Amino acid sequence: MAPIIRCAIDNCKTTSVNKTPDVTFHRCPYNSEMSNKWLRVLKQRCTAFDSVDSKICSKHFELKYFDAQKKLKENAVPTLFSSASHSLSLRSIGKSDSGKTKIEKILNRMTQADLTADIKLNLAHLKEPMHLDSFVTDDLKCKSDAPNAANLWLMIKKQEHLNTRLMDLVVQTKKHVEILQKSMEESRLVKKEQEQNIESLKYIVKCLQEKQTTLEEQIEILTAVESR
Ligand SMILES: [Zn+2]
């Protein structure tokens, strides 16, 4: 019977016996640059890591480190060391909804307008602490003796301000896009007009060329007659 493989990461319970079929085990790379990267990361995560014998399971690698055949890429470095960090990486990849908190899932479904309206409504119900300004320093930080509510409100104010700026930016960008679209439309019209002009010029040139040939023929006939 083959010896049982255990993941070398502390706190990881994966073994070749209890693992699901999709989980694979990986040895430290031979390439010294890559193995140094691994060892630097694993130093704090493994009580004993042997670069030749130890293996770690695929749960510690982000999805981006696997190719289409689910083979670990050469540049792979383990970065995931707890169930929390694992789901975090899945979220950043954005491929699945699993691993997201309930709040995040709902937030993702809401439109910008719904969110803004909801925040406004909630803020209207909340009461700003008295003399909020007096708790804030000149570099926009809360003084150490400020109550919790002042801290929170300062943060809300900052967020709100940022939101206004972002909305302004959105409006500006929209305007820019409109201007660009308009000028694109205009240049398209100009191009069409120019194309029509070119066509009529071509026609005129063709007519003139024909006329020239008939004139040349006439001259030829005339000179032939004259020379008799
Ligand atoms: Zn593991």
Coordinates of N, CA and C and ligand atoms in Angstrom, one line a residue, residues 6-9 11-14 23 25 55-60 80, ligand 1:
R6 N 0.6 13.6 3.6 CA 0.0 14.6 4.4 C 0.4 16.0 4.0
C7 N -0.5 16.9 3.9 CA -0.2 18.3 3.5 C 0.7 18.8 4.6
A8 N 1.8 19.5 4.2 CA 2.8 20.0 5.2 C 2.4 21.3 5.9
I9 N 1.3 21.9 5.4 CA 0.9 23.2 6.0 C 0.3 22.9 7.4
N11 N -2.1 23.2 10.4 CA -3.6 23.4 10.5 C -4.3 22.8 9.2
C12 N -3.6 22.3 8.2 CA -4.3 21.7 7.1 C -4.4 20.2 7.3
K13 N -5.6 19.8 7.2 CA -5.9 18.3 7.6 C -5.9 17.4 6.3
T14 N -5.6 18.0 5.2 CA -5.7 17.2 3.9 C -4.6 16.1 3.9
V23 N -8.5 17.5 -5.3 CA -7.3 18.0 -4.6 C -6.1 17.2 -5.0
F25 N -1.5 17.0 -4.7 CA -0.4 17.3 -3.8 C 0.8 17.8 -4.7
K55 N 5.1 17.7 0.9 CA 4.2 18.1 -0.2 C 3.1 19.0 0.4
I56 N 2.6 19.9 -0.4 CA 1.4 20.7 0.1 C 0.3 20.5 -0.9
C57 N -0.9 20.6 -0.3 CA -2.1 20.3 -1.2 C -2.5 21.5 -2.0
S58 N -3.3 21.2 -3.0 CA -3.7 22.3 -4.0 C -4.6 23.4 -3.4
K59 N -5.1 23.1 -2.2 CA -6.0 24.1 -1.6 C -5.3 25.4 -1.3
H60 N -3.9 25.4 -1.3 CA -3.1 26.6 -0.9 C -2.7 27.4 -2.1
L80 N -2.6 30.7 -0.1 CA -3.8 30.5 0.7 C -3.6 29.6 1.9
Ligands
ZN1 ZN -3.1 21.6 2.6

